[in-house]
mmCIF file of C-alpha atoms in Angstrom:
data_model
loop_
_atom_site.group_PDB
_atom_site.id
_atom_site.type_symbol
_atom_site.label_atom_id
_atom_site.label_comp_id
_atom_site.label_asym_id
_atom_site.label_seq_id
_atom_site.Cartn_x
_atom_site.Cartn_y
_atom_site.Cartn_z
ATOM 1 C CA MET A 72 36.832 69.742 -79.906
ATOM 2 C CA ARG A 73 33.162 70.091 -80.996
ATOM 3 C CA PRO A 74 30.836 66.944 -81.803
ATOM 4 C CA ARG A 75 31.128 66.980 -85.482
ATOM 5 C CA THR A 76 34.914 67.391 -85.092
ATOM 6 C CA LEU A 77 34.845 64.281 -83.137
ATOM 7 C CA VAL A 78 33.144 62.251 -85.263
ATOM 8 C CA ALA A 79 34.811 63.359 -88.512
ATOM 9 C CA ALA A 80 38.026 62.585 -86.488
ATOM 10 C CA GLY A 81 37.126 59.456 -85.427
ATOM 11 C CA LEU A 82 35.809 58.215 -89.137
ATOM 12 C CA ALA A 83 39.360 59.160 -90.624
ATOM 13 C CA ALA A 84 40.966 57.049 -87.703
ATOM 14 C CA VAL A 85 38.730 53.915 -88.597
ATOM 15 C CA LEU A 86 39.751 54.855 -92.300
ATOM 16 C CA LEU A 87 43.261 55.117 -91.950
ATOM 17 C CA THR A 88 43.133 51.675 -89.990
ATOM 18 C CA GLY A 89 41.213 50.092 -92.219
ATOM 19 C CA CYS A 90 43.236 50.826 -94.970
ATOM 20 C CA ALA A 91 46.547 49.699 -93.000
ATOM 21 C CA GLN A 92 44.734 46.517 -92.726
ATOM 22 C CA SER A 93 43.719 46.048 -95.791
ATOM 23 C CA VAL A 94 47.123 46.794 -97.488
ATOM 24 C CA ASP A 95 49.437 44.843 -94.988
ATOM 25 C CA PRO A 96 48.114 41.450 -96.091
ATOM 26 C CA ILE A 97 48.811 42.486 -99.678
ATOM 27 C CA GLU A 98 52.279 43.529 -99.410
ATOM 28 C CA ARG A 99 52.780 40.255 -97.530
ATOM 29 C CA LEU A 100 51.051 38.650 -100.061
ATOM 30 C CA GLY A 101 53.154 40.299 -102.372
ATOM 31 C CA LYS A 102 56.724 39.163 -101.066
ATOM 32 C CA LYS A 103 56.026 35.792 -100.360
ATOM 33 C CA ALA A 104 54.867 35.267 -104.336
ATOM 34 C CA VAL A 105 58.522 37.202 -104.792
ATOM 35 C CA GLN A 106 59.852 34.480 -102.539
ATOM 36 C CA ARG A 107 58.349 31.909 -104.639
ATOM 37 C CA VAL A 108 58.839 32.682 -107.884
ATOM 38 C CA GLY A 109 62.496 31.471 -108.761
ATOM 39 C CA SER A 110 64.322 32.910 -112.144
ATOM 40 C CA TYR A 111 62.120 31.272 -114.544
ATOM 41 C CA GLY A 112 59.109 29.418 -113.206
ATOM 42 C CA PRO A 113 57.452 28.786 -109.820
ATOM 43 C CA ALA A 114 59.453 27.690 -107.295
ATOM 44 C CA ARG A 115 60.688 24.539 -105.513
ATOM 45 C CA ALA A 116 61.380 24.079 -101.776
ATOM 46 C CA ASP A 117 64.685 25.686 -102.400
ATOM 47 C CA GLY A 118 63.322 28.400 -104.696
ATOM 48 C CA ARG A 119 64.850 26.844 -107.745
ATOM 49 C CA PRO A 120 63.034 24.450 -109.736
ATOM 50 C CA TYR A 121 65.430 24.280 -112.538
ATOM 51 C CA ARG A 122 67.469 22.098 -109.936
ATOM 52 C CA HIS A 123 64.544 19.714 -109.265
ATOM 53 C CA TRP A 124 64.829 18.664 -112.700
ATOM 54 C CA GLY A 125 68.486 18.402 -112.778
ATOM 55 C CA LEU A 126 69.127 21.553 -114.700
ATOM 56 C CA PRO A 127 72.830 23.426 -113.596
ATOM 57 C CA ALA A 128 70.871 27.325 -114.008
ATOM 58 C CA PRO A 129 67.332 28.535 -114.943
ATOM 59 C CA LEU A 130 66.199 28.595 -118.674
ATOM 60 C CA PRO A 131 66.565 32.407 -119.508
ATOM 61 C CA ALA A 132 63.701 33.765 -120.889
ATOM 62 C CA PRO A 133 62.964 34.042 -124.312
ATOM 63 C CA PRO A 134 62.774 37.343 -126.020
ATOM 64 C CA ARG A 135 59.518 39.259 -125.665
ATOM 65 C CA MET A 136 59.356 40.448 -129.264
ATOM 66 C CA PRO A 137 60.364 38.084 -131.874
ATOM 67 C CA ALA A 138 60.262 38.760 -135.624
ATOM 68 C CA ARG A 139 58.347 36.218 -137.768
ATOM 69 C CA THR A 140 60.476 35.039 -140.609
ATOM 70 C CA THR A 141 58.442 32.904 -142.455
ATOM 71 C CA ALA A 142 55.621 34.170 -145.364
ATOM 72 C CA ARG A 143 53.399 31.837 -147.775
ATOM 73 C CA GLN A 144 54.309 31.472 -150.997
ATOM 74 C CA GLY A 145 52.434 31.679 -154.322
ATOM 75 C CA GLY A 146 49.703 31.014 -151.754
ATOM 76 C CA LEU A 147 50.985 27.907 -150.423
ATOM 77 C CA PRO A 148 52.149 27.413 -146.696
ATOM 78 C CA PRO A 149 55.822 27.666 -146.383
ATOM 79 C CA VAL A 150 57.766 24.378 -145.221
ATOM 80 C CA VAL A 151 59.558 24.894 -142.279
ATOM 81 C CA ARG A 152 62.751 22.218 -141.305
ATOM 82 C CA ARG A 153 64.197 25.629 -138.864
ATOM 83 C CA VAL A 154 64.000 29.144 -138.074
ATOM 84 C CA GLU A 155 66.406 31.457 -139.417
ATOM 85 C CA THR A 156 66.477 33.711 -136.528
ATOM 86 C CA SER A 157 69.412 35.806 -134.708
ATOM 87 C CA ASP A 158 67.497 35.077 -131.741
ATOM 88 C CA LYS A 159 69.203 31.983 -129.234
ATOM 89 C CA VAL A 160 66.426 29.669 -129.137
ATOM 90 C CA VAL A 161 65.589 26.728 -130.515
ATOM 91 C CA PHE A 162 61.817 24.653 -130.405
ATOM 92 C CA LEU A 163 60.735 21.446 -128.922
ATOM 93 C CA THR A 164 58.143 19.840 -130.443
ATOM 94 C CA TYR A 165 56.666 16.295 -130.246
ATOM 95 C CA ASP A 166 54.333 14.561 -132.547
ATOM 96 C CA ASP A 167 51.389 11.642 -131.845
ATOM 97 C CA GLY A 168 50.507 11.915 -128.116
ATOM 98 C CA ALA A 169 50.915 8.833 -127.760
ATOM 99 C CA GLU A 170 53.244 8.755 -124.363
ATOM 100 C CA LYS A 171 50.744 10.658 -121.528
ATOM 101 C CA ASP A 172 53.959 11.321 -118.994
ATOM 102 C CA PRO A 173 51.807 13.282 -115.810
ATOM 103 C CA ARG A 174 55.578 14.625 -114.655
ATOM 104 C CA PHE A 175 56.017 16.015 -118.364
ATOM 105 C CA VAL A 176 52.950 18.211 -117.528
ATOM 106 C CA GLU A 177 54.902 19.381 -114.221
ATOM 107 C CA LEU A 178 57.809 19.863 -116.237
ATOM 108 C CA VAL A 179 56.322 22.261 -118.525
ATOM 109 C CA ARG A 180 54.601 24.093 -115.832
ATOM 110 C CA GLU A 181 57.846 24.556 -113.358
ATOM 111 C CA LEU A 182 59.991 25.439 -116.252
ATOM 112 C CA ARG A 183 57.201 27.150 -118.519
ATOM 113 C CA LEU A 184 58.659 25.415 -121.728
ATOM 114 C CA PRO A 185 56.813 26.806 -124.603
ATOM 115 C CA VAL A 186 56.481 22.993 -126.138
ATOM 116 C CA SER A 187 54.356 22.681 -129.369
ATOM 117 C CA MET A 188 52.604 18.923 -129.500
ATOM 118 C CA PHE A 189 51.589 17.815 -133.140
ATOM 119 C CA LEU A 190 48.648 15.649 -132.022
ATOM 120 C CA THR A 191 47.050 12.844 -134.024
ATOM 121 C CA ASP A 192 43.625 11.910 -133.082
ATOM 122 C CA SER A 193 43.847 7.811 -133.510
ATOM 123 C CA VAL A 194 46.655 8.212 -131.273
ATOM 124 C CA ALA A 195 46.061 11.282 -128.891
ATOM 125 C CA GLY A 196 42.161 10.805 -128.844
ATOM 126 C CA PRO A 197 41.853 8.509 -126.114
ATOM 127 C CA GLY A 198 43.708 11.016 -123.614
ATOM 128 C CA TYR A 199 42.691 14.713 -124.440
ATOM 129 C CA GLY A 200 42.353 15.260 -121.291
ATOM 130 C CA HIS A 201 46.205 14.852 -120.410
ATOM 131 C CA PHE A 202 46.719 17.625 -123.492
ATOM 132 C CA ALA A 203 44.245 19.831 -121.995
ATOM 133 C CA ARG A 204 45.939 19.909 -119.224
ATOM 134 C CA LEU A 205 49.198 20.596 -120.893
ATOM 135 C CA ARG A 206 47.656 23.192 -122.934
ATOM 136 C CA SER A 207 46.374 25.080 -119.566
ATOM 137 C CA VAL A 208 50.223 25.701 -118.472
ATOM 138 C CA GLY A 209 51.651 27.126 -121.794
ATOM 139 C CA ALA A 210 51.634 24.315 -124.463
ATOM 140 C CA SER A 211 50.433 24.813 -128.059
ATOM 141 C CA ILE A 212 48.272 22.374 -129.695
ATOM 142 C CA GLN A 213 48.815 21.555 -133.492
ATOM 143 C CA ASN A 214 47.856 19.216 -136.495
ATOM 144 C CA HIS A 215 49.381 15.796 -137.183
ATOM 145 C CA THR A 216 46.017 14.290 -138.704
ATOM 146 C CA LEU A 217 43.685 11.870 -137.940
ATOM 147 C CA ASP A 218 45.234 8.625 -138.726
ATOM 148 C CA HIS A 219 48.938 9.187 -139.452
ATOM 149 C CA PRO A 220 49.108 7.750 -142.635
ATOM 150 C CA ALA A 221 52.073 8.670 -145.030
ATOM 151 C CA LEU A 222 50.639 11.621 -147.219
ATOM 152 C CA ARG A 223 52.556 11.704 -150.031
ATOM 153 C CA GLY A 224 51.136 10.520 -153.201
ATOM 154 C CA LEU A 225 47.499 10.458 -151.597
ATOM 155 C CA PRO A 226 45.087 12.092 -153.628
ATOM 156 C CA TYR A 227 43.870 15.634 -152.745
ATOM 157 C CA THR A 228 40.413 14.421 -151.182
ATOM 158 C CA GLY A 229 42.142 11.901 -148.902
ATOM 159 C CA GLN A 230 44.611 14.452 -147.256
ATOM 160 C CA ARG A 231 42.282 17.159 -147.276
ATOM 161 C CA ALA A 232 40.093 14.738 -145.054
ATOM 162 C CA GLU A 233 42.996 13.475 -142.576
ATOM 163 C CA ILE A 234 44.045 17.299 -142.277
ATOM 164 C CA CYS A 235 40.833 18.974 -142.145
ATOM 165 C CA GLY A 236 39.686 16.395 -139.993
ATOM 166 C CA GLN A 237 42.135 17.080 -137.365
ATOM 167 C CA GLN A 238 41.456 20.795 -137.253
ATOM 168 C CA GLU A 239 38.024 19.888 -136.325
ATOM 169 C CA LYS A 240 39.124 17.723 -133.966
ATOM 170 C CA VAL A 241 41.035 20.046 -132.265
ATOM 171 C CA ARG A 242 38.725 22.480 -132.593
ATOM 172 C CA SER A 243 35.775 20.846 -130.908
ATOM 173 C CA ARG A 244 38.479 19.100 -128.288
ATOM 174 C CA PHE A 245 39.896 22.725 -127.480
ATOM 175 C CA GLY A 246 37.926 25.124 -129.141
ATOM 176 C CA ILE A 247 40.814 26.423 -131.108
ATOM 177 C CA ARG A 248 42.336 25.883 -134.967
ATOM 178 C CA PRO A 249 46.037 24.877 -135.270
ATOM 179 C CA ARG A 250 47.869 27.380 -137.195
ATOM 180 C CA LEU A 251 50.769 24.743 -137.938
ATOM 181 C CA PHE A 252 51.024 20.970 -139.640
ATOM 182 C CA ARG A 253 53.381 18.388 -139.356
ATOM 183 C CA PRO A 254 53.103 15.382 -141.879
ATOM 184 C CA PRO A 255 53.271 12.277 -140.638
ATOM 185 C CA TYR A 256 56.960 10.817 -141.278
ATOM 186 C CA GLY A 257 57.719 14.560 -142.535
ATOM 187 C CA THR A 258 56.774 13.566 -145.803
ATOM 188 C CA TYR A 259 54.677 15.591 -147.985
ATOM 189 C CA ASP A 260 54.287 16.945 -151.828
ATOM 190 C CA ARG A 261 52.539 19.596 -153.309
ATOM 191 C CA THR A 262 48.808 18.410 -152.809
ATOM 192 C CA THR A 263 49.653 18.137 -148.926
ATOM 193 C CA LEU A 264 50.884 21.907 -149.073
ATOM 194 C CA ARG A 265 47.326 22.885 -150.920
ATOM 195 C CA ALA A 266 45.056 20.868 -148.278
ATOM 196 C CA ALA A 267 46.766 22.533 -145.614
ATOM 197 C CA ALA A 268 46.446 25.734 -147.160
ATOM 198 C CA ASP A 269 42.457 25.226 -147.795
ATOM 199 C CA CYS A 270 42.120 23.643 -144.093
ATOM 200 C CA GLY A 271 43.628 27.041 -142.464
ATOM 201 C CA LEU A 272 47.367 26.061 -141.806
ATOM 202 C CA SER A 273 49.807 28.904 -142.082
ATOM 203 C CA ALA A 274 53.227 26.508 -142.078
ATOM 204 C CA VAL A 275 54.113 22.990 -142.633
ATOM 205 C CA VAL A 276 56.659 22.300 -140.121
ATOM 206 C CA LEU A 277 59.501 19.838 -140.118
ATOM 207 C CA TRP A 278 62.420 19.491 -138.008
ATOM 208 C CA SER A 279 66.114 20.073 -138.422
ATOM 209 C CA VAL A 280 67.341 17.848 -135.145
ATOM 210 C CA PRO A 281 65.207 14.416 -135.656
ATOM 211 C CA PRO A 282 64.151 12.177 -133.068
ATOM 212 C CA GLU A 283 66.664 10.316 -131.567
ATOM 213 C CA GLY A 284 69.075 12.614 -133.350
ATOM 214 C CA GLU A 285 72.456 13.847 -131.743
ATOM 215 C CA THR A 286 71.895 17.554 -129.621
ATOM 216 C CA PRO A 287 75.623 18.828 -129.354
ATOM 217 C CA GLY A 288 75.395 20.401 -132.564
ATOM 218 C CA LEU A 289 72.458 22.431 -131.730
ATOM 219 C CA ARG A 290 72.198 26.046 -132.868
ATOM 220 C CA ALA A 291 69.833 28.789 -132.825
ATOM 221 C CA GLY A 292 66.920 28.404 -134.465
ATOM 222 C CA ASP A 293 66.680 24.178 -134.452
ATOM 223 C CA ILE A 294 63.515 22.363 -134.514
ATOM 224 C CA VAL A 295 64.182 19.623 -132.352
ATOM 225 C CA SER A 296 61.330 16.443 -132.499
ATOM 226 C CA VAL A 297 61.935 15.038 -129.592
ATOM 227 C CA THR A 298 61.111 11.438 -129.422
ATOM 228 C CA SER A 299 57.753 10.230 -127.666
ATOM 229 C CA GLY A 300 55.456 7.303 -127.472
ATOM 230 C CA GLY A 301 58.511 4.735 -125.850
ATOM 231 C CA THR A 302 57.699 2.084 -123.831
ATOM 232 C CA THR A 303 61.147 1.292 -122.889
ATOM 233 C CA GLY A 304 64.330 3.462 -121.765
ATOM 234 C CA PRO A 305 63.705 7.241 -120.468
ATOM 235 C CA THR A 306 60.664 8.715 -120.079
ATOM 236 C CA LEU A 307 59.261 11.833 -122.131
ATOM 237 C CA THR A 308 60.479 14.354 -119.040
ATOM 238 C CA GLU A 309 64.042 12.281 -118.885
ATOM 239 C CA ARG A 310 64.385 12.958 -122.508
ATOM 240 C CA THR A 311 63.257 16.320 -122.379
ATOM 241 C CA THR A 312 65.504 17.166 -119.848
ATOM 242 C CA ALA A 313 68.755 15.892 -121.540
ATOM 243 C CA VAL A 314 67.773 18.059 -123.941
ATOM 244 C CA LEU A 315 67.926 20.815 -121.798
ATOM 245 C CA ARG A 316 71.060 20.302 -120.400
ATOM 246 C CA GLU A 317 72.368 20.705 -123.597
ATOM 247 C CA VAL A 318 70.136 23.895 -124.513
ATOM 248 C CA GLU A 319 72.244 25.553 -121.743
ATOM 249 C CA ARG A 320 75.499 24.225 -122.544
ATOM 250 C CA ARG A 321 75.312 25.840 -125.532
ATOM 251 C CA GLY A 322 73.857 29.213 -124.359
ATOM 252 C CA LEU A 323 70.172 28.645 -125.722
ATOM 253 C CA THR A 324 66.991 29.027 -124.380
ATOM 254 C CA VAL A 325 64.074 27.679 -125.670
ATOM 255 C CA GLY A 326 61.170 29.876 -127.752
ATOM 256 C CA ARG A 327 57.610 29.305 -128.600
ATOM 257 C CA LEU A 328 57.431 28.250 -132.067
ATOM 258 C CA GLU A 329 54.328 29.823 -132.914
ATOM 259 C CA ASP A 330 55.914 32.993 -132.313
ATOM 260 C CA TYR A 331 58.343 32.675 -135.161
ATOM 261 C CA LEU A 332 56.013 31.263 -137.890
#
C-alpha cells in the first residue's frame, strides 16, 4: 500500500473510532433517561413517581390539542365556572398564595401537574420566590388582585386599580401578564368585567368545586378550587393528592386551564 493510501486509511480509522466513542455515551445517556422517566413525570428510585405521592396509577397525559370553548361577549371577558369539554380533564386552581409548601413544588414537578395559581400581592408578595420555583416546573401564574377586596359594588377606578395593579406586579416579578382573573370570594359585577377587560384579561374564572367541597361527584370540565392557606390540618400537598386520587378514581386527569380558555 502506498504512503498516501496508508495515511487515508489511518485517518478513516481514527474518524470511525471517534464517532463510535462519541455515539456510545449518548446512547447510554438515552437509555438511562428512558429508565429514569416514568409514565408521566421523572421517576423516583422505583421508577414510579406516582407511588411516592400515594397514587395508585400514573396520571394519564391530557389531550395534546384541546379545543378552546370560550369567547368574549360584547367585548367583556366570559365568566367561567366550569369548562364545557368532552375531554376527560379537570382543572386544579389555587388562590391567594398564603401557603408556601415546598413539597408542593416537588409534587408539581414530579407529576407534571398543570396547576393554576391565582395570586394576591399582599398575601403572596413576601414569598414570590416560591411561586417563581412553581412556575419553573410548570405552574401558571394568574391574577387575584392586589389586596383581596370584595369587588362587587366598588367604583370602576377602585376595581381597575386592584386588577391592573396586580397585572403590573406579576409582570415586574415574572415578566408575564396573566390572562385569567379570579375575583376574591367569587363576587363580581359588570364593572368588574369591564375593568378586567381593560386590564387585558381574557376570562374571569370561578369554580364548580369550591374550597373544602366534596369531590366524589367530579365531572369532566370541573374547575376545582383547592383550599390553601390553612395553618392546621392537611398540608397543601396532602389536600392536592387527595383530590388527585379522586380524579383517578373517576377516570379523569388534570388539564391545563389556560389551554381551554
